[in-house]
CSV table of C-alpha atoms and ligand atoms in Angstrom, one decimal:
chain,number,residue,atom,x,y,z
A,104,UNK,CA,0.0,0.0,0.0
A,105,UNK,CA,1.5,3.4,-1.2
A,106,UNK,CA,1.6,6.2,1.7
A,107,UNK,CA,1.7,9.6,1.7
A,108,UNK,CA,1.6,12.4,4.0
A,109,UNK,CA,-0.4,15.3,3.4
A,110,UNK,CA,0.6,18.4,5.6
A,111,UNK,CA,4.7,18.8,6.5
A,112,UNK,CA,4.1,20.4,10.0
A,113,UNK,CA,6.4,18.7,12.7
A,114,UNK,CA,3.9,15.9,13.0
A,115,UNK,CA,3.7,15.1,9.4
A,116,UNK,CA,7.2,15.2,9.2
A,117,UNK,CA,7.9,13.1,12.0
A,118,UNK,CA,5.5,10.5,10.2
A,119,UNK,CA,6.8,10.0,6.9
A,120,UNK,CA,10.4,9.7,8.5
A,121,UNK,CA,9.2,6.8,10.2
A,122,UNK,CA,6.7,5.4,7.6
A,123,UNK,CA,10.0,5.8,5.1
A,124,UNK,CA,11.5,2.9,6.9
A,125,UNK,CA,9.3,0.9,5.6
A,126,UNK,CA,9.0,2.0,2.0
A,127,UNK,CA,8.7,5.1,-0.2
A,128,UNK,CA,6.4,8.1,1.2
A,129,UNK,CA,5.7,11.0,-0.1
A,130,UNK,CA,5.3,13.9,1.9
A,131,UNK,CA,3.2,16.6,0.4
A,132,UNK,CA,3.7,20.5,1.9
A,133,UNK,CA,2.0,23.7,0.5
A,134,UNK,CA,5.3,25.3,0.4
A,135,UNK,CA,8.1,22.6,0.1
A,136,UNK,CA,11.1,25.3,-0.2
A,137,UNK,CA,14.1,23.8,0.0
A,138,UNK,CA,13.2,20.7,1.8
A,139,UNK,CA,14.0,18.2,-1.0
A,140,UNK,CA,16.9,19.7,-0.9
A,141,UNK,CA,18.1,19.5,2.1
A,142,UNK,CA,16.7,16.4,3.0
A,143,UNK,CA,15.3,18.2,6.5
A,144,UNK,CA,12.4,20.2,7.3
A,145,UNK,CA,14.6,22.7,8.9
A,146,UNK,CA,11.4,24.9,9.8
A,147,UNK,CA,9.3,22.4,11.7
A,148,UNK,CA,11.8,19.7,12.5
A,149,UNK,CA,15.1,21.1,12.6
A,150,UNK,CA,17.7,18.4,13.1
A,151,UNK,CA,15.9,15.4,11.5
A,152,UNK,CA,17.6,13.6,8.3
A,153,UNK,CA,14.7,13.0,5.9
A,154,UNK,CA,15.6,8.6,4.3
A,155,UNK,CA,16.2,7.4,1.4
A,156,UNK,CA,12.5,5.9,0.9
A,157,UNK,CA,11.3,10.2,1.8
A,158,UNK,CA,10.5,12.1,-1.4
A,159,UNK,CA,8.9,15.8,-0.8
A,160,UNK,CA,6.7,17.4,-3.3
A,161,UNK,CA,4.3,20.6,-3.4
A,162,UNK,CA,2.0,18.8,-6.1
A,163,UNK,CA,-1.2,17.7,-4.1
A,164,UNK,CA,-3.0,15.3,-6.9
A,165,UNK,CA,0.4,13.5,-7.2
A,166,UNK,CA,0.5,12.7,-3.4
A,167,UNK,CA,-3.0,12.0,-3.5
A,168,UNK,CA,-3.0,9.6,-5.8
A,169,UNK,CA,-1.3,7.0,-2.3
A,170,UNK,CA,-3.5,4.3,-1.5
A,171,UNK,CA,-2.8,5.6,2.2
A,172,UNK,CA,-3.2,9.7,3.0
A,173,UNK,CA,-2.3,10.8,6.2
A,174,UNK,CA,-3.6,14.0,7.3
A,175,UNK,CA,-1.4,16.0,9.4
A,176,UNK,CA,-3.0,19.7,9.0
A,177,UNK,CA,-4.3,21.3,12.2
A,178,UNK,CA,-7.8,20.7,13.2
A,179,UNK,CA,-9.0,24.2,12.7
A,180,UNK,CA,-8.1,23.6,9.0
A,181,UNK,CA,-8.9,20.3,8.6
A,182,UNK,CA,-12.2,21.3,6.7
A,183,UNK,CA,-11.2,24.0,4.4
A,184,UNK,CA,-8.2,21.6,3.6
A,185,UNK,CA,-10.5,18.9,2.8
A,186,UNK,CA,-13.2,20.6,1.1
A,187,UNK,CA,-10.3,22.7,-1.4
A,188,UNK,CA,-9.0,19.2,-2.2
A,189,UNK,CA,-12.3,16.8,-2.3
A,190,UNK,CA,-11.7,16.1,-5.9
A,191,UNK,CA,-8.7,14.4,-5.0
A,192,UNK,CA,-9.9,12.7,-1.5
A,193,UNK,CA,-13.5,11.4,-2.4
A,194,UNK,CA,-12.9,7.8,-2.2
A,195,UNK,CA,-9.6,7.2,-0.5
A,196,UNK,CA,-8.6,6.1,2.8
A,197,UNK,CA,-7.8,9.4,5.0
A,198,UNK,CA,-6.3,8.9,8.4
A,199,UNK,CA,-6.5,11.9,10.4
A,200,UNK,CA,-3.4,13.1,12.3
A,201,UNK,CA,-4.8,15.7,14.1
A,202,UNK,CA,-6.2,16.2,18.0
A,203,UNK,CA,-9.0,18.7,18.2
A,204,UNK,CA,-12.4,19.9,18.2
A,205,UNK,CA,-13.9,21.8,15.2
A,206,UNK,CA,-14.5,25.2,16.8
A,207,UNK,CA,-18.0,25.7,14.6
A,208,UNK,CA,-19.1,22.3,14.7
A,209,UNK,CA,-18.1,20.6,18.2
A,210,UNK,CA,-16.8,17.1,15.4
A,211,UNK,CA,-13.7,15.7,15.8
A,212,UNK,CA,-11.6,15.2,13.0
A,213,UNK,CA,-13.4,11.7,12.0
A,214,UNK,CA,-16.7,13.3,11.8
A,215,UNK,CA,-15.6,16.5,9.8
A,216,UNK,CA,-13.9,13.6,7.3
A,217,UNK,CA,-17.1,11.8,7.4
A,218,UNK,CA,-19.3,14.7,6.5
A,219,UNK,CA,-16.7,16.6,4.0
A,220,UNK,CA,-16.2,13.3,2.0
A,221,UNK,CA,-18.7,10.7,2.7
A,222,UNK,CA,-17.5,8.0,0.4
A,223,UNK,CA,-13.8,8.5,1.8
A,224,UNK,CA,-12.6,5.6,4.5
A,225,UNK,CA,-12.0,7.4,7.4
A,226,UNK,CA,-9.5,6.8,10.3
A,227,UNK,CA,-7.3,8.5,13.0
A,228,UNK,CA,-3.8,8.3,14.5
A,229,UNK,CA,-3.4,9.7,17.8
A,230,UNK,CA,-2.0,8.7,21.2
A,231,UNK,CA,1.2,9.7,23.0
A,232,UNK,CA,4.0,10.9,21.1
A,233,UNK,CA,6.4,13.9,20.7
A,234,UNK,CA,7.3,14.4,17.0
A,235,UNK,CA,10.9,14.6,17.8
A,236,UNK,CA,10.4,11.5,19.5
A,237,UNK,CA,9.2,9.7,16.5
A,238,UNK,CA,11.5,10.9,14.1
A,239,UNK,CA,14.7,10.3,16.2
A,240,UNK,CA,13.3,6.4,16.1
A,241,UNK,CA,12.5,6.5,20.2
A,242,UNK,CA,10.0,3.7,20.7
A,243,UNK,CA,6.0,5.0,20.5
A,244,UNK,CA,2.9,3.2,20.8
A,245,UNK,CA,0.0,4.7,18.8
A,246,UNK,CA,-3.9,4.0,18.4
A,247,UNK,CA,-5.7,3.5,15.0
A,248,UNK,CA,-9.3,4.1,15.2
A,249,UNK,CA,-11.4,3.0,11.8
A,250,UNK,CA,-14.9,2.3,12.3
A,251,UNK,CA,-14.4,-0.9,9.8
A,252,UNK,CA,-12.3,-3.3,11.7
A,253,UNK,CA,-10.8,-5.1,8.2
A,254,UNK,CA,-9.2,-1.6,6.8
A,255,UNK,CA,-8.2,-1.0,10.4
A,256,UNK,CA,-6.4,-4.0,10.2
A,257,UNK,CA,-4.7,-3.2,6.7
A,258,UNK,CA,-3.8,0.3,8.1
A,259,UNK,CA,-2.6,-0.8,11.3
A,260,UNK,CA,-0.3,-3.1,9.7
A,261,UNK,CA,1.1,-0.4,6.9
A,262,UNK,CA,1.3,2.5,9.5
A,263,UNK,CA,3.3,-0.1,12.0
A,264,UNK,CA,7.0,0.8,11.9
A,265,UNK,CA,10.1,-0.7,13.8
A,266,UNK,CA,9.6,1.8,16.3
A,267,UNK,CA,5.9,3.0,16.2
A,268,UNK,CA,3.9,0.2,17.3
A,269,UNK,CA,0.3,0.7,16.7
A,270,UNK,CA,-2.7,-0.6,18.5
A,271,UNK,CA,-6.2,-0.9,16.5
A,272,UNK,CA,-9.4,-0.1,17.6
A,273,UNK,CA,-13.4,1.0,16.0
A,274,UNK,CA,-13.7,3.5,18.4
A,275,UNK,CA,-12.9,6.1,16.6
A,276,UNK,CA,-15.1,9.1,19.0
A,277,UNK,CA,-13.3,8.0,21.8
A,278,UNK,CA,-9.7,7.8,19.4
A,279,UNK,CA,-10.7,11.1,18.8
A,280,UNK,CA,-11.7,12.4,22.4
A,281,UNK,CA,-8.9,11.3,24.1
A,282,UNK,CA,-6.3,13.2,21.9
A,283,UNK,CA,-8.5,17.1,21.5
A,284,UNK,CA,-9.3,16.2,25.5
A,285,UNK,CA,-6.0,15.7,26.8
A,286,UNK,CA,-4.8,19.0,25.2
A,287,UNK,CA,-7.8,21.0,27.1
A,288,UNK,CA,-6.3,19.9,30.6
A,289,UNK,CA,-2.8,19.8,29.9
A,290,UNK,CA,-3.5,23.8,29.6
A,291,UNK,CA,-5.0,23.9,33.3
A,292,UNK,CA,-2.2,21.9,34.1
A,293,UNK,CA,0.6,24.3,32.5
A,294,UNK,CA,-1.2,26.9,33.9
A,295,UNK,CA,-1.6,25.8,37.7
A,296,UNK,CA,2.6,25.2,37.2
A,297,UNK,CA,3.3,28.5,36.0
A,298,UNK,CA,1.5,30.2,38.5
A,299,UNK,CA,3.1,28.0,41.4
A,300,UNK,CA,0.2,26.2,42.6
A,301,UNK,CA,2.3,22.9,42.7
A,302,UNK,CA,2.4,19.7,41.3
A,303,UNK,CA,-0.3,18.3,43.8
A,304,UNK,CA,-2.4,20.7,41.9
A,305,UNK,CA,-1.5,19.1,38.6
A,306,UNK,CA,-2.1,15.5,39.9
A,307,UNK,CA,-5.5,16.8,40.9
A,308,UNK,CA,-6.2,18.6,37.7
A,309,UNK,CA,-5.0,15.7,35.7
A,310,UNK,CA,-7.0,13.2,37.7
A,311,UNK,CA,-10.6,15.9,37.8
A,312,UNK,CA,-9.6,16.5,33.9
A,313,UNK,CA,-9.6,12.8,32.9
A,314,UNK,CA,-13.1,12.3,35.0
A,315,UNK,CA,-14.5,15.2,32.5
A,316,UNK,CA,-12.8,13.6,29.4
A,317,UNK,CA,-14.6,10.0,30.6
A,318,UNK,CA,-17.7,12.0,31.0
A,319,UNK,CA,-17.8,13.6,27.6
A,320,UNK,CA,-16.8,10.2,25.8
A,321,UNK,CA,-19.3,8.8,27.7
A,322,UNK,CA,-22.1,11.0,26.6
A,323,UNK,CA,-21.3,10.5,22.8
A,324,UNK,CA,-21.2,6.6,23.5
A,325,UNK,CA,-17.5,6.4,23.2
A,326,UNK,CA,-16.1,3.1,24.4
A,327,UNK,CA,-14.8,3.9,27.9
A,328,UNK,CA,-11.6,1.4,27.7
A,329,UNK,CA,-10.7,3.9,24.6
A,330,UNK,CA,-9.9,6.3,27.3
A,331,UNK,CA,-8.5,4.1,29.2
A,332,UNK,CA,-5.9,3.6,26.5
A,333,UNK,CA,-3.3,5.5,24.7
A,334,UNK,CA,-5.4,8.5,23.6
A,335,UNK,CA,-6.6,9.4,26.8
A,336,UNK,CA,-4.9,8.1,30.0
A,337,UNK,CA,-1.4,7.8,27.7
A,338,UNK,CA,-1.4,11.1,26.0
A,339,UNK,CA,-3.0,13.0,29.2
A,340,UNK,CA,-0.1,11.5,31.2
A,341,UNK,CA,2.9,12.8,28.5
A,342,UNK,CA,1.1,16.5,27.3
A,343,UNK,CA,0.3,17.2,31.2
A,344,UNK,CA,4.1,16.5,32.3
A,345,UNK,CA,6.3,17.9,29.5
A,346,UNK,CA,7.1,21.5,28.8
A,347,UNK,CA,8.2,19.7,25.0
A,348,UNK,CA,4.3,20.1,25.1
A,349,UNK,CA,2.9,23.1,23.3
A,350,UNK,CA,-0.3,22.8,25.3
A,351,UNK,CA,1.4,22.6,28.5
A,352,UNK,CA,4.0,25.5,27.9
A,353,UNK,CA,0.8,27.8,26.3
A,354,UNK,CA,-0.6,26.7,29.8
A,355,UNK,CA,2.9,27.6,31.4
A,356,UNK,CA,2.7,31.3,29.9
A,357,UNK,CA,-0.6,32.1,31.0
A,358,UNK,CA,0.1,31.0,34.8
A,359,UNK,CA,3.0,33.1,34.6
A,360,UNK,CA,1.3,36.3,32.8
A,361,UNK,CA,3.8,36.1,30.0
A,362,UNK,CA,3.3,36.3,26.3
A,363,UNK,CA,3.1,33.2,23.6
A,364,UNK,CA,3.8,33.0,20.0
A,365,UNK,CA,0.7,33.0,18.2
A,366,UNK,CA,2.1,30.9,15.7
A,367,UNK,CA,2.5,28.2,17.6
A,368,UNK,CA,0.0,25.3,16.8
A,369,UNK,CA,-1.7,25.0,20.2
A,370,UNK,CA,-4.9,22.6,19.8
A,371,UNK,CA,-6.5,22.6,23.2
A,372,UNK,CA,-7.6,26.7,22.7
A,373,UNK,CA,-9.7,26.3,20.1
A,374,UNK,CA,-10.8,23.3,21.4
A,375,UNK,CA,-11.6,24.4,24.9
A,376,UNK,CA,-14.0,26.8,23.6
A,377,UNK,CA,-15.6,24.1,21.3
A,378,UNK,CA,-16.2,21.9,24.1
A,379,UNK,CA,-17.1,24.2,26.7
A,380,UNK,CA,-20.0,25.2,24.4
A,381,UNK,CA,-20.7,21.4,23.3
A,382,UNK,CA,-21.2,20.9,26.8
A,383,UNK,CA,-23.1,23.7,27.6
A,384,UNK,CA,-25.7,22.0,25.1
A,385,UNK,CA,-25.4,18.7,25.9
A,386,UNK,CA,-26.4,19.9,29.9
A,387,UNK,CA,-23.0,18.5,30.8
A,388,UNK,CA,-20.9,19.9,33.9
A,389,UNK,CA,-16.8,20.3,32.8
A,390,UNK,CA,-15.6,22.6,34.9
A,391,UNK,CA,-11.7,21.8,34.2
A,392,UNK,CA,-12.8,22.8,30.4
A,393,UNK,CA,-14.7,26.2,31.4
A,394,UNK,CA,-11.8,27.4,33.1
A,395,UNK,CA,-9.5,26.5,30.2
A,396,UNK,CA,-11.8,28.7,27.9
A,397,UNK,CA,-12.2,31.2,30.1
A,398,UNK,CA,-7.9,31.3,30.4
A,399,UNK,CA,-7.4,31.3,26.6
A,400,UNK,CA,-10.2,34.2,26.3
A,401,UNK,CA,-8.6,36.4,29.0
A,402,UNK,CA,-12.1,36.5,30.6
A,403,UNK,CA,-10.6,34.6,34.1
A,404,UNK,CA,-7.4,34.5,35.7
A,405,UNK,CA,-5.7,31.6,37.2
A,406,UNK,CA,-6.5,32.3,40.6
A,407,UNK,CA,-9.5,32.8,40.2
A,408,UNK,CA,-9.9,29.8,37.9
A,409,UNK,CA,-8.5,27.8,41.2
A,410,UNK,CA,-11.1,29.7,43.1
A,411,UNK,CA,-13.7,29.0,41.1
A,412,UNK,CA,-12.8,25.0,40.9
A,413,UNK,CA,-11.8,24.6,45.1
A,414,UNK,CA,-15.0,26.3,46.0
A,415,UNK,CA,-17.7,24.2,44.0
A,416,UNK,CA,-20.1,22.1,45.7
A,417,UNK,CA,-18.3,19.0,47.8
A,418,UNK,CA,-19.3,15.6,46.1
A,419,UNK,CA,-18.6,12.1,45.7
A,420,UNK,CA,-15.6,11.2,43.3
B,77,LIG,N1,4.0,18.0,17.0
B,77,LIG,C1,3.7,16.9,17.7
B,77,LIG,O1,4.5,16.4,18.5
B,77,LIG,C2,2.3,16.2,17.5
B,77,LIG,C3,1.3,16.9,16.8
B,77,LIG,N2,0.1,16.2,16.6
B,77,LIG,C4,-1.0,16.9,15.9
B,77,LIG,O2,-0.7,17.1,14.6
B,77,LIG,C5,-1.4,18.2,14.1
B,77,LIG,C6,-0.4,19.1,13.3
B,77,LIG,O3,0.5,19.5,14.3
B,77,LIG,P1,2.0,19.9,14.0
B,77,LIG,O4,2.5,19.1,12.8
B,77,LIG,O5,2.8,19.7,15.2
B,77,LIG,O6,1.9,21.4,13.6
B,77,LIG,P2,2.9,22.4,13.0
B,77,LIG,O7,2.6,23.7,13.5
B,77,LIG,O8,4.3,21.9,13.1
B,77,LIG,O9,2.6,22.3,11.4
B,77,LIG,C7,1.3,22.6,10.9
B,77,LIG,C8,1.3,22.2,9.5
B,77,LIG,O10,0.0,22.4,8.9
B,77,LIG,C9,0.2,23.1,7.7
B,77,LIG,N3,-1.0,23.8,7.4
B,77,LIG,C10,-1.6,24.8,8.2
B,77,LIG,N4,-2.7,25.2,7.6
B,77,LIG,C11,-2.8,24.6,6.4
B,77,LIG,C12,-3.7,24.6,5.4
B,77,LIG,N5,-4.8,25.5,5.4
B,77,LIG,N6,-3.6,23.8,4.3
B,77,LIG,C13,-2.5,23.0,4.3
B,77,LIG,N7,-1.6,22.9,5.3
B,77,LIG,C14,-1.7,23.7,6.3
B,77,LIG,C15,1.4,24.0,7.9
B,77,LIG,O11,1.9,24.4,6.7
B,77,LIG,P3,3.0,25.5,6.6
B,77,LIG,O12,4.3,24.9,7.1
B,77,LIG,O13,3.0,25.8,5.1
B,77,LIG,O14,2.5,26.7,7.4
B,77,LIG,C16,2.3,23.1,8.7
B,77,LIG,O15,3.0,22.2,7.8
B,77,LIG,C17,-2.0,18.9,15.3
B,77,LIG,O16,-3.4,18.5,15.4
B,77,LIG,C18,-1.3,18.3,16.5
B,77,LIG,O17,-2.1,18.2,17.6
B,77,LIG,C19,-0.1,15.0,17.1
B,77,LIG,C20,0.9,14.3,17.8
B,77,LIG,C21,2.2,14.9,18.0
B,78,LIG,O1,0.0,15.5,21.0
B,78,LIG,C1,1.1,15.6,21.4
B,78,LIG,C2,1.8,14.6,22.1
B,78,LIG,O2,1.1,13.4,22.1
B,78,LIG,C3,1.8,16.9,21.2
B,78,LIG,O3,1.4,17.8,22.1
B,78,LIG,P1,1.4,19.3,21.9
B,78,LIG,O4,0.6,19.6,20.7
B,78,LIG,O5,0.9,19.9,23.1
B,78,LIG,O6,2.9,19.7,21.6
């Protein structure tokens, strides 16, 4: 099965180094530069030697014509991306690489695939793992979520690499809570770090984030052992504990009151404020998230955030 990989942010990048141990992968970028070239994506992954098996190209119908399209653009794109490109796409298998909520329509990355390009296969990638990590060769474990278990099976044995080992699943709402989720809390837990409140507070924030994550997936009828797995407990535990986390360090500036580079893909914002208002509607009580919107919209400050959570009604765990 041919490969490519559609978006060359560090993610994407990361993937079709790894992928390229395997066989020839083409990664496609809207603006390749001089990446061919230099056999590195010195913008996104500085540092990383592209393989042998690597090729680059800016040509989008050429990489599209894979058997295998990974899609490694941020969520907040994900749709525009799709819909520019759906000539190309329509009946393809299109494995999501993003974590996030759509901002207008409270979908994951699954469901914008599924309604954008209904006759596309549609999967996702997600679990712990640092891009770095992955294109240095460290050892990763990944989930692939595809609603039909026999094309999960192909794609979990083509994605498989010497050192990304991928679990399978046809949960693909809970795939896709755990990873926009995790990024939500690891900001209150950046956040509760950078203003000093101490790791305690973290454990407790991580712990009281994950119940709201279960509580979500459990109201869209995820499978709750999803969760339970690498996107969810797995990627909560590495984006919550690592400044290499863009969450976490977003989460980091606020608690200190300094700036961030709004170029910086940060996921859990957006998403924050998509699930704070799909929970709104679904009658659902996330307070972890409602502080995390109100942080990114400058309407709360961390204190009072803490405030706000320490002060709520006392109830059973
Ligand atoms: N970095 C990581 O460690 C991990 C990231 N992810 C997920 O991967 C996704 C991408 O993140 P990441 O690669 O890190 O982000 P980056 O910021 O490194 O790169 C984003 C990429 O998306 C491209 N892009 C942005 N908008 C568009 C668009 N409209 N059309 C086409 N391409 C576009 C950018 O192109 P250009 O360069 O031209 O601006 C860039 O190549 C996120 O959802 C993230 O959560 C998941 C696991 C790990
Ligand atoms: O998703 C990730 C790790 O699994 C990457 O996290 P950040 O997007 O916060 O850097």
């Amino acid at each position: 099965m041919s490969i490519a990989v559609l978006g060359a942010g560090a993610f994407g990048t990361a993937l079709a180094i790894s992928l390229a141990q395997n066989g020839p992968v083409i990664l496609w970028a809207r603006d390749p530069g001089d990446m061919a070239h230099l056999r590195e994506n010195r913008a996104r992954l500085p540092g990383c030697r592209f393989p042998d098996g690597l090729s680059v190209t800016g040509d989008l119908p050429d990489a599209a014509a894979a058997d295998i399209l990974l899609i490694a653009v941020p969520m907040q794109k994900l749709r525009a991306f799709l819909s520019d490109h759906a000539k190309h796409f329509a009946d393809k298998t299109l494995v999501a690489c993003c974590k996030g909520i759509e901002l207008e329509s409270g979908l994951g990355p699954v469901a914008v695939m599924s309604e954008v390009l209904p006759t596309a296969t549609p999967a996702i990638l997600t679990g712990p793992s640092f891009a770095t990590d992955i294109a240095r060769g460290l050892p990763t474990a990944l989930t692939l979520a595809c609603a039909e278990d026999k094309k999960g099976l192909r794609l979990q044995q083509s994605l498989t690499t010497p050192n990304l080992r991928i679990y399978r699943t046809t949960d693909t709402i809970g795939a896709e809570l755990g990873g926009a989720l995790k990024n939500v809390i690891a900001i209150a837990c950046g956040a509760a770090m950078g203003a000093g409140l101490g790791e305690s507070a973290r454990a407790a924030l991580m712990t009281r984030g994950y119940a709201e994550m279960q509580r979500l997936a459990a109201r869209l009828h995820a499978d709750p052992r999803t969760l339970s797995g690498l996107s969810g407990f797995g990627d909560l535990s590495l984006t919550c504990t690592s400044t290499q986390s863009r969450n976490y360090r977003l989460g980091l500036s606020i608690g200190k009151g300094e700036g961030f580079d709004p170029a910086v893909t940060v996921e859990g914002a957006a998403t924050a404020l998509a699930v704070d208002a799909l929970a709104r509607k679904l009658g659902l009580d996330l307070p972890i998230t409602a502080a995390v919107a109100g942080l990114v919209e400058n309407r709360l400050d961390v204190k009072s955030a803490m405030e706000n959570l320490l002060s709520r009604p006392l109830k059973e765990e």
